[in-house]
mmCIF file of C-alpha atoms in Angstrom:
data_model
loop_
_atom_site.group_PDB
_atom_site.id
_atom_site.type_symbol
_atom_site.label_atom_id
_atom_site.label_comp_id
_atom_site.label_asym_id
_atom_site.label_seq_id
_atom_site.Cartn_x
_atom_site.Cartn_y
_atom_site.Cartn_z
ATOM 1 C CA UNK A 27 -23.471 -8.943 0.091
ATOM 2 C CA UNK A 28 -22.718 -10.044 3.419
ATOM 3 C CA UNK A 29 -22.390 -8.495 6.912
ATOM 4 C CA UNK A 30 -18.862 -8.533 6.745
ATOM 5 C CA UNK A 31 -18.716 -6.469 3.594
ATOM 6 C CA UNK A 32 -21.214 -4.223 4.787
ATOM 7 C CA UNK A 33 -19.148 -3.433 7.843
ATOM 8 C CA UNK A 34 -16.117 -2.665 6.063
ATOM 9 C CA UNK A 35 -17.933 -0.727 3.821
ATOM 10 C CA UNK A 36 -19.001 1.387 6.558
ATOM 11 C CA UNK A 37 -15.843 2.132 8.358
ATOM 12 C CA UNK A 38 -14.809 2.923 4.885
ATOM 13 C CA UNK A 39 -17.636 5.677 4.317
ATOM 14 C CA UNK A 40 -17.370 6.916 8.005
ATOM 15 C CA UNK A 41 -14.011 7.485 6.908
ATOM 16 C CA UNK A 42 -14.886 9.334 3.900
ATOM 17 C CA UNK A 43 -17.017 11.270 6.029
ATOM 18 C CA UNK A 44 -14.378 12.383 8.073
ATOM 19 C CA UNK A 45 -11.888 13.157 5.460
ATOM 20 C CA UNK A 46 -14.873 14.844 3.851
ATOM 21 C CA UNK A 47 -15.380 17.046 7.082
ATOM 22 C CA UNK A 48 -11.723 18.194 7.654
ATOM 23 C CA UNK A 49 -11.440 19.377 4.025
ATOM 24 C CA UNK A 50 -14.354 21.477 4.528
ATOM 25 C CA UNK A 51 -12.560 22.711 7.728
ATOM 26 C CA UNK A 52 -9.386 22.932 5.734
ATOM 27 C CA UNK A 53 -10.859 24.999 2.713
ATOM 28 C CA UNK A 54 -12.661 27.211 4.777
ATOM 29 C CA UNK A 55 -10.090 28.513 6.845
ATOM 30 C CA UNK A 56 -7.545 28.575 3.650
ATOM 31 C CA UNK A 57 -9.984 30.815 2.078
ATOM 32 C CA UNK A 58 -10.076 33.231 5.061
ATOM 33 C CA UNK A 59 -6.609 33.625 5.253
ATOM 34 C CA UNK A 60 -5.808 34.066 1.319
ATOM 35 C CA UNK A 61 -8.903 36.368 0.871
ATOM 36 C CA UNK A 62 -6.851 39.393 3.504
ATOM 37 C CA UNK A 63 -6.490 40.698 0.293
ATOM 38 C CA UNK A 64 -7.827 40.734 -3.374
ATOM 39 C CA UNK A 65 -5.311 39.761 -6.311
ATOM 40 C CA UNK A 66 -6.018 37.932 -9.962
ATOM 41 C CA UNK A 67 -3.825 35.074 -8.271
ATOM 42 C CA UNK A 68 -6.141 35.198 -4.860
ATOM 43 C CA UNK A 69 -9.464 35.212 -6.821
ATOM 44 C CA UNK A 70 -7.897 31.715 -8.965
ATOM 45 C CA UNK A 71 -7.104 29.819 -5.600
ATOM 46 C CA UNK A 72 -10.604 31.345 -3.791
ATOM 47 C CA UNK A 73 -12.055 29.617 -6.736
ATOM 48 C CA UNK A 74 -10.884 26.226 -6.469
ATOM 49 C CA UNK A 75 -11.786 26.844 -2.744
ATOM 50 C CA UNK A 76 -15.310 26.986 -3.068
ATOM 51 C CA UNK A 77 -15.366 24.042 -5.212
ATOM 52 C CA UNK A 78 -13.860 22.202 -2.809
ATOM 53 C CA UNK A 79 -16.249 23.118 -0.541
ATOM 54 C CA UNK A 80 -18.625 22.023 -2.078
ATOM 55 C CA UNK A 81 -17.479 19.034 -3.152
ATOM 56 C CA UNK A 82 -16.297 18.369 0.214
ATOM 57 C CA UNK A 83 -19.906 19.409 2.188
ATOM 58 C CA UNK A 84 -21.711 17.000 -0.613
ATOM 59 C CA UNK A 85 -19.551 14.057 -0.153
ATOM 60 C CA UNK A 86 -19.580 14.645 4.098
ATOM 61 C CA UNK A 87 -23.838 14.933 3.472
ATOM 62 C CA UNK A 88 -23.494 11.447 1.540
ATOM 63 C CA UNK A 89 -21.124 8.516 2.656
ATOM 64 C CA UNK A 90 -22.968 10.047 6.303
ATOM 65 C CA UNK A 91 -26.235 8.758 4.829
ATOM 66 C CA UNK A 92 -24.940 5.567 3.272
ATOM 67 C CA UNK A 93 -23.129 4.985 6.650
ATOM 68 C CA UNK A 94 -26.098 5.227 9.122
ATOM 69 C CA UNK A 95 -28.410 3.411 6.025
ATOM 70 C CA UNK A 96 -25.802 0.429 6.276
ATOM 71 C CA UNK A 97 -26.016 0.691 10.733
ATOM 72 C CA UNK A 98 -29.457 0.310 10.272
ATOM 73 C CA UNK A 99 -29.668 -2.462 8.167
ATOM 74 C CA UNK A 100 -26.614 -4.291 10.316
ATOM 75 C CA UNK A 101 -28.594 -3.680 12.935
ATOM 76 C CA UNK A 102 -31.844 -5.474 12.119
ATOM 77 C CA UNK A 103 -29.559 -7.976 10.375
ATOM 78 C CA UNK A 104 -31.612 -7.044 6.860
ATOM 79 C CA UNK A 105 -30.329 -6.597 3.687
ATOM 80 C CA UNK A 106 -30.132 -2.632 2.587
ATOM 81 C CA UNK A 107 -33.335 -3.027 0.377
ATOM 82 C CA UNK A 108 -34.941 -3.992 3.439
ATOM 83 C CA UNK A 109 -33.718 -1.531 5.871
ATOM 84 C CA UNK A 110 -36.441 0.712 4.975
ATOM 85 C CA UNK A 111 -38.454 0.055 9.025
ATOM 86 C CA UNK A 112 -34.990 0.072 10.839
ATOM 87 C CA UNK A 113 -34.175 3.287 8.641
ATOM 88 C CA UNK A 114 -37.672 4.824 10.303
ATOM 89 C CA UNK A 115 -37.380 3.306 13.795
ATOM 90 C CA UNK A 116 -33.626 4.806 14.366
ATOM 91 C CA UNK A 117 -34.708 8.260 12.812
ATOM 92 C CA UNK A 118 -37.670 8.327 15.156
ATOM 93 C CA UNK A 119 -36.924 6.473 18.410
ATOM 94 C CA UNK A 120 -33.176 6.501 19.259
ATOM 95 C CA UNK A 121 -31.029 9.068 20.311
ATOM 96 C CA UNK A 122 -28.720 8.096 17.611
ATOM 97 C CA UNK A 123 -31.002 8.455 15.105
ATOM 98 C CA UNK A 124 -32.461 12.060 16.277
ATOM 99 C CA UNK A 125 -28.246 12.957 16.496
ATOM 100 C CA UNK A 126 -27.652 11.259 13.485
ATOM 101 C CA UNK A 127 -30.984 13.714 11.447
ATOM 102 C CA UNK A 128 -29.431 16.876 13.291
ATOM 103 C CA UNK A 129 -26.107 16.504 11.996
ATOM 104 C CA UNK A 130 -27.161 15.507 8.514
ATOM 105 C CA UNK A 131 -29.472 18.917 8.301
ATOM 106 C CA UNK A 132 -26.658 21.314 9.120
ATOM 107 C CA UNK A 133 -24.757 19.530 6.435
ATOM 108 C CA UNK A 134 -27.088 19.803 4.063
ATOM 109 C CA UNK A 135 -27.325 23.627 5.253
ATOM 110 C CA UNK A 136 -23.573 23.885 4.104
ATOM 111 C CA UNK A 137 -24.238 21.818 0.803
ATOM 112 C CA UNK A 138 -26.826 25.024 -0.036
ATOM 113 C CA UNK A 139 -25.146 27.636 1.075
ATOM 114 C CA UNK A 140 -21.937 26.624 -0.716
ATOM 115 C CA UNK A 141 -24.089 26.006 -3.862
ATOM 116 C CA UNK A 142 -25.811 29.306 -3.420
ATOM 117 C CA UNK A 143 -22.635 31.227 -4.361
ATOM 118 C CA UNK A 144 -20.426 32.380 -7.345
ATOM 119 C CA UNK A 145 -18.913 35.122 -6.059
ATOM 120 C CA UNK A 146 -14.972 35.006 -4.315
ATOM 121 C CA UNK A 147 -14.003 34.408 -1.485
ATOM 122 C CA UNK A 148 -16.353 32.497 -0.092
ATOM 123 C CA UNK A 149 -19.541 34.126 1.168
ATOM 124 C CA UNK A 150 -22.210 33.208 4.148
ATOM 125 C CA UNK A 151 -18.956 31.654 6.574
ATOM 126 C CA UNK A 152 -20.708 32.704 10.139
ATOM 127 C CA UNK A 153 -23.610 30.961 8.934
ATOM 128 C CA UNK A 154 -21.251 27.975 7.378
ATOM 129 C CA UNK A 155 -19.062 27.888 10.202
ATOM 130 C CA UNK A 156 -22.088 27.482 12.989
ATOM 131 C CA UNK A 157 -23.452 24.740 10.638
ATOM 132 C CA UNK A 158 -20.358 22.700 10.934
ATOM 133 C CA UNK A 159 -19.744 23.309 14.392
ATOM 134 C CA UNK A 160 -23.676 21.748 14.919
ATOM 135 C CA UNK A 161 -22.329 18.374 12.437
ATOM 136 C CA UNK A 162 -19.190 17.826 14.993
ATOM 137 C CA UNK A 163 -21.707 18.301 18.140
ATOM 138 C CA UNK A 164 -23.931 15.913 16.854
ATOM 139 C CA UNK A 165 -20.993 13.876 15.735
ATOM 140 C CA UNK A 166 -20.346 13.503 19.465
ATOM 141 C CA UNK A 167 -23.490 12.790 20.195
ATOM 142 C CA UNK A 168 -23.698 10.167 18.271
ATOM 143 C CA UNK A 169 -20.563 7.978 19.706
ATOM 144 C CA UNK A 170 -19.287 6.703 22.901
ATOM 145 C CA UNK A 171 -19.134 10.258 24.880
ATOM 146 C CA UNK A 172 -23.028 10.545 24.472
ATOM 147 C CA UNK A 173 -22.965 7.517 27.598
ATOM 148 C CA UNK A 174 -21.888 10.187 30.226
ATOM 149 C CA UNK A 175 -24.800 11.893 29.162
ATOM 150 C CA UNK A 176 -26.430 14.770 26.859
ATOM 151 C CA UNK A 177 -23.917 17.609 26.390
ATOM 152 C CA UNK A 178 -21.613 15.798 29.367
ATOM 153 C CA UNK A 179 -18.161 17.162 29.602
ATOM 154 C CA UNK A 180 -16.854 14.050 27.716
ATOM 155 C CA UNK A 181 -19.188 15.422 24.330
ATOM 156 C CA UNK A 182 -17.907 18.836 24.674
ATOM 157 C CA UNK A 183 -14.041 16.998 24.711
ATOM 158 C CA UNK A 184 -15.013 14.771 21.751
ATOM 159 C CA UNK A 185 -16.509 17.848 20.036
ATOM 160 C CA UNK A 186 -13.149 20.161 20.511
ATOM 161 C CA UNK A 187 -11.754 16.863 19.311
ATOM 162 C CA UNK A 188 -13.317 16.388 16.275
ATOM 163 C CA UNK A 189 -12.841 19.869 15.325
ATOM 164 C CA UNK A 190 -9.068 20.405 16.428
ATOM 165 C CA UNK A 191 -8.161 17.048 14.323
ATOM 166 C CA UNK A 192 -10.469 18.108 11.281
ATOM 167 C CA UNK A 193 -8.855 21.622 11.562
ATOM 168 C CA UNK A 194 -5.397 19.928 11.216
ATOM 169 C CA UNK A 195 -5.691 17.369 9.070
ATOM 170 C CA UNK A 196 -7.791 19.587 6.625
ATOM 171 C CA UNK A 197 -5.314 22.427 6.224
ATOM 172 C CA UNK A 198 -2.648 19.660 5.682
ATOM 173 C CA UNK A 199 -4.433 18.560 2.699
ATOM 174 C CA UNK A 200 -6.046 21.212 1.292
ATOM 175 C CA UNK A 201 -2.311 23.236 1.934
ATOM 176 C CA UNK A 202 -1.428 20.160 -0.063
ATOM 177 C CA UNK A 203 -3.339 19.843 -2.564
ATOM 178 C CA UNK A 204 -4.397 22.857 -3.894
ATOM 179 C CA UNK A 205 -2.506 25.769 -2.470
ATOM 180 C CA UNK A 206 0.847 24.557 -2.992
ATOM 181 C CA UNK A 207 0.495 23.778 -6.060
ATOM 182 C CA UNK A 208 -0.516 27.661 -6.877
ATOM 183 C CA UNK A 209 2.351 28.835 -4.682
ATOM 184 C CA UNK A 210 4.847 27.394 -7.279
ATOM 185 C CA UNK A 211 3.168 29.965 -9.963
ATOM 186 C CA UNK A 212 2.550 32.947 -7.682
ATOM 187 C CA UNK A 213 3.160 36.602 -9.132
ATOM 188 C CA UNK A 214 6.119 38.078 -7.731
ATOM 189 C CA UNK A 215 3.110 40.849 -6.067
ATOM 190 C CA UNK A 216 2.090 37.702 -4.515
ATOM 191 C CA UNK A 217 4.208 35.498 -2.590
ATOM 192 C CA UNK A 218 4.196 38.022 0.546
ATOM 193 C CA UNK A 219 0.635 36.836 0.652
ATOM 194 C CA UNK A 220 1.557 32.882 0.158
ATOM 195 C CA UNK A 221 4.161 33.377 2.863
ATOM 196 C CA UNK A 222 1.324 34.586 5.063
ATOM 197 C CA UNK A 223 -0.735 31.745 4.733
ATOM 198 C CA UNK A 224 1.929 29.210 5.612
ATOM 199 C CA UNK A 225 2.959 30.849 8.669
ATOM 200 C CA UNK A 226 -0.917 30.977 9.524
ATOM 201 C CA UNK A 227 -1.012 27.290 8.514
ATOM 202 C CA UNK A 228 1.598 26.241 10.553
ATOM 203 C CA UNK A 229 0.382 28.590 13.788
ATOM 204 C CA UNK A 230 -2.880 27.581 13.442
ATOM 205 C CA UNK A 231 -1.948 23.683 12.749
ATOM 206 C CA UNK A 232 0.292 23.964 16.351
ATOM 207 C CA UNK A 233 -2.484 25.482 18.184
ATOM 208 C CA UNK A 234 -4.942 22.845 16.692
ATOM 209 C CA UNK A 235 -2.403 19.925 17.687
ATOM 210 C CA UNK A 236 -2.336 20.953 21.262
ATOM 211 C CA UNK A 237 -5.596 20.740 21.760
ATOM 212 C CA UNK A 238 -5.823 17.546 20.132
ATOM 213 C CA UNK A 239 -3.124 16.465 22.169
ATOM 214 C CA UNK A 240 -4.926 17.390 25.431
ATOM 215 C CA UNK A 241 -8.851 16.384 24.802
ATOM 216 C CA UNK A 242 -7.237 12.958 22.769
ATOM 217 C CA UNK A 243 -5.475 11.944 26.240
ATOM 218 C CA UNK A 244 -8.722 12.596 28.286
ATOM 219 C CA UNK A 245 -10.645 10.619 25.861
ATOM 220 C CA UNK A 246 -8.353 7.981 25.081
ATOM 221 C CA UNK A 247 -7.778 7.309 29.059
ATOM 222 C CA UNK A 248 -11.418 6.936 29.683
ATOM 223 C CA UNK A 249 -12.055 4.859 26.730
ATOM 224 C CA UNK A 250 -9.604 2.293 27.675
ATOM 225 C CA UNK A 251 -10.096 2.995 31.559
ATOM 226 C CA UNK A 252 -7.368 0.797 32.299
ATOM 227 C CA UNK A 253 -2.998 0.362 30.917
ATOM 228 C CA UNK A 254 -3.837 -3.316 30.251
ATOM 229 C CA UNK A 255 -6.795 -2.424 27.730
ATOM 230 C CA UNK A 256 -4.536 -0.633 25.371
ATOM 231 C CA UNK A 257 -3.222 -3.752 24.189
ATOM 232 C CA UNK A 258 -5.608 -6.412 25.555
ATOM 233 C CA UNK A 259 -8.762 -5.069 23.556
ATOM 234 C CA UNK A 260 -9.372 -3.998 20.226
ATOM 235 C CA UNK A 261 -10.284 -0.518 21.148
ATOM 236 C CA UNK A 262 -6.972 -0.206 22.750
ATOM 237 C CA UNK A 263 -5.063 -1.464 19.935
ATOM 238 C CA UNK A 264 -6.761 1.197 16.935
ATOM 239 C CA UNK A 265 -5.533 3.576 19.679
ATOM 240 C CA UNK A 266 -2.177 2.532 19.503
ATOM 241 C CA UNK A 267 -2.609 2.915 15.849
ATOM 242 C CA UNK A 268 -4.186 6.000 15.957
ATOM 243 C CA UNK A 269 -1.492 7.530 18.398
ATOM 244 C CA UNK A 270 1.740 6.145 16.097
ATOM 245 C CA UNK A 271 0.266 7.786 13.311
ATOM 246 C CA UNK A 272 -0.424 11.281 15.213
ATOM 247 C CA UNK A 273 2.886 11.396 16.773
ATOM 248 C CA UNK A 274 4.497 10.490 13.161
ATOM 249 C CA UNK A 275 2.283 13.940 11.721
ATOM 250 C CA UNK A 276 3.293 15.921 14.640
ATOM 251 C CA UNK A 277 7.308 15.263 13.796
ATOM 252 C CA UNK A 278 6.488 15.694 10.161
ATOM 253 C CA UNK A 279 4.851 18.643 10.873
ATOM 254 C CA UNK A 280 7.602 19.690 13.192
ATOM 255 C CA UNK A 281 10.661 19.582 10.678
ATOM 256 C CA UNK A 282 8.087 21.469 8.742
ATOM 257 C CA UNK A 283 7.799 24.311 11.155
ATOM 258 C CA UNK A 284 11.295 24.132 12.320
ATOM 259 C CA UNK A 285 13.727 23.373 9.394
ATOM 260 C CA UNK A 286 11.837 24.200 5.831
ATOM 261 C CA UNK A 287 9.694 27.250 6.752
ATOM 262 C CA UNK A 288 12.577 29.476 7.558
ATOM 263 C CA UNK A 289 14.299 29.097 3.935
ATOM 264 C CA UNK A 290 10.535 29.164 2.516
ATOM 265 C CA UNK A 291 9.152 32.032 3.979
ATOM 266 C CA UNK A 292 12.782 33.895 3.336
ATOM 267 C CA UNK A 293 12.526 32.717 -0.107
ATOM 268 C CA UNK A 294 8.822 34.085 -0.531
ATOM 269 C CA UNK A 295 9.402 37.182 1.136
ATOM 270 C CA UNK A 296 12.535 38.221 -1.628
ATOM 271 C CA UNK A 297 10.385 39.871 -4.067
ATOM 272 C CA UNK A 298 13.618 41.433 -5.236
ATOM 273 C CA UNK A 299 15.131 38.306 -6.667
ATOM 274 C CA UNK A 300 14.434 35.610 -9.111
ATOM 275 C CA UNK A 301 11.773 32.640 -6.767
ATOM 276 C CA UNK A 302 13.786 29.941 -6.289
ATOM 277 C CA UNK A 303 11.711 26.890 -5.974
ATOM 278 C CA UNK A 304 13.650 24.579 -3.849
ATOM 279 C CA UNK A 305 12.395 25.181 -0.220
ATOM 280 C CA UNK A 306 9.085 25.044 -1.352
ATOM 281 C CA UNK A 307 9.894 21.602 -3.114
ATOM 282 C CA UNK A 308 10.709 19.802 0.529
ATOM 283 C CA UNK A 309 8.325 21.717 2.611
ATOM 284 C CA UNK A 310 5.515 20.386 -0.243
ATOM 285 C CA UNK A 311 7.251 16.565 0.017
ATOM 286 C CA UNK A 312 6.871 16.557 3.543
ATOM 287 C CA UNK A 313 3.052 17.839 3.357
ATOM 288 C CA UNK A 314 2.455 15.249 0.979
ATOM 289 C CA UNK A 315 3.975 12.019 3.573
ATOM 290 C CA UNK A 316 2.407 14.390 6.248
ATOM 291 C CA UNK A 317 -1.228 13.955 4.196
ATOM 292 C CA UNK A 318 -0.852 10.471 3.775
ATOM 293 C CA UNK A 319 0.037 9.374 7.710
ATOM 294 C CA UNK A 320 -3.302 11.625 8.503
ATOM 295 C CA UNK A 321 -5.150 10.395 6.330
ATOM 296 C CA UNK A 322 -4.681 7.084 7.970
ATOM 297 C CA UNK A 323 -5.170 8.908 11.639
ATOM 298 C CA UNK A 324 -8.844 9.393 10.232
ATOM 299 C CA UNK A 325 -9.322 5.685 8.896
ATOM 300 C CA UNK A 326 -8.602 4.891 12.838
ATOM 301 C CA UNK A 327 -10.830 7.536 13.973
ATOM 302 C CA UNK A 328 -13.452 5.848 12.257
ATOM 303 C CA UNK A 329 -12.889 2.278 13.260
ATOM 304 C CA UNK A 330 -12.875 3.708 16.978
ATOM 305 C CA UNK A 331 -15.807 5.346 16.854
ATOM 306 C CA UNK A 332 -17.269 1.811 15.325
ATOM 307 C CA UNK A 333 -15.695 -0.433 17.943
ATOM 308 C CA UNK A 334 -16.993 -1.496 21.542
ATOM 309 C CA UNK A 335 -15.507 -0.455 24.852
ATOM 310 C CA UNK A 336 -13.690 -2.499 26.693
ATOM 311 C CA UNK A 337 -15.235 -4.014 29.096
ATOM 312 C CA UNK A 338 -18.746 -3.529 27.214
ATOM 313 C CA UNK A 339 -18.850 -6.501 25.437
#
């Protein structure tokens, strides 16, 4: 193995991790919504829920530690059997390192307490919920914001960052993958509650894109500090990226809102007529192209976060 590979291999597990993170988010909040009310059908999608939780939590808890076990090794230009020192010396003398043990803790808090269940819903979420929001804090503290200084108002941006595009992103493709699918073979008792959870998907999704919208300008602005950097550095240019690919979710998820939901959440609400399946057909292909721009959103998230300033190197 060489650096190169390594590197790539790390922008590919930081992007794991974040994919990883947002379905958590995603899964989470699903569950909250869907468990208003107790139903065989509920009880079957709470149930896939917590697996996904779990798998989600475990695989956030792991390509994080192969990520910073590869930074280490880049950084003392060693090979990963001989990271071991560097491993030590960034756990106990950089700030990185100290963010980097904090954050992997609370997610290992979440990998137990998701493991430490069988019941459904989900159980322990205040305690779940303040883990996670401790993993995107020291997310933040880990990356470019942490320069202003220790919980500066550019972490507490990057933080409502982090958790506004997780919160999106994750209901996209947990709404996906796993609810939709059970929406198509809803009880006729049940589709009031499926109609309820996409409206609060698509509420909650709006209120999470305006905020991304707002803290991604402030941080994308003083990243780039200057017009010319957007396309004269590299750190710029991801932005770009990132940016086409958020704009192309937000339309997605606008003829969503605007043009599918009405016919779907009519079509739900009919109890007193055959389901016809249609609506929820588009609204679930546009999810899906939805998923996939995202998806890539996060794959730029995680180069940025891995890519110098401009003007820093």
């Amino acid at each position: 193995m060489n650096d190169g590979f390594l590197g790539i291999l790390r922008l590919v597990l930081v992007a794991l991790q974040n994919i990883g993170f947002a379905v958590l988010v995603g899964a989470l909040l699903s569950d909250r919504w869907l468990s208003r009310s107790t139903s065989r059908w509920q009880s079957s999608v709470s149930g896939r829920l917590l697996v996904t939780v779990r798998i989600a939590s475990f695989t956030t808890l792991m390509s994080s530690a192969f990520a910073f076990w590869i930074h280490c090794a880049l950084m003392s230009e060693s090979t990963l059997a001989e990271a071991g020192p560097s491993i030590r010396s960034m756990l106990l003398e950089t700030d990185f390192g100290h963010a980097w043990l904090a954050g992997a803790g609370l997610m290992l808090v979440v990998v137990i307490l998701s493991f430490a269940q069988c019941r459904r819903p989900i159980h322990f979420k205040p305690a779940i919920w303040l883990a996670i929001a401790g993993v995107a804090l020291a997310r933040s503290h880990g990356g470019h914001p942490v320069d202003a200084g220790v919980f500066s108002l550019p972490v507490w941006v990057d933080w409502m960052h982090l958790l506004a595009i997780s919160v999106w992103v994750g209901l996209v493709l947990v709404t996906t993958y796993i609810v939709v699918p059970r929406i198509f073979i809803a009880p006729t008792a049940d589709r009031a509650k499926a109609a309820m959870f996409v409206q609060s998907l698509s509420d909650v999704a709006t209120f999470a894109l305006a905020i991304l919208i707002i803290t991604g300008a402030y941080s994308g602005w003083r990243g780039v500090n200057a017009l010319e950097h957007l396309w004269a550095s590299i750190y710029g240019q991801v932005l770009l990226v990132k940016l086409a690919l958020v704009v192309t979710a937000a339309a997605l998820g606008g003829h969503n809102r605007f043009f599918e939901m009405p016919g779907l959440l009519s079509s739900l609400k009919d109890t007193g007529t055959e389901f016809t399946a249609k609506p929820l057909k588009r609204f679930a292909v546009i999810l899906h192209v939805e998923s996939v721009v995202l998806a890539g959103a996060l794959l730029a998230a995680a180069v940025l976060v891995s890519s110098p300033l401009p003007g820093t190197t």
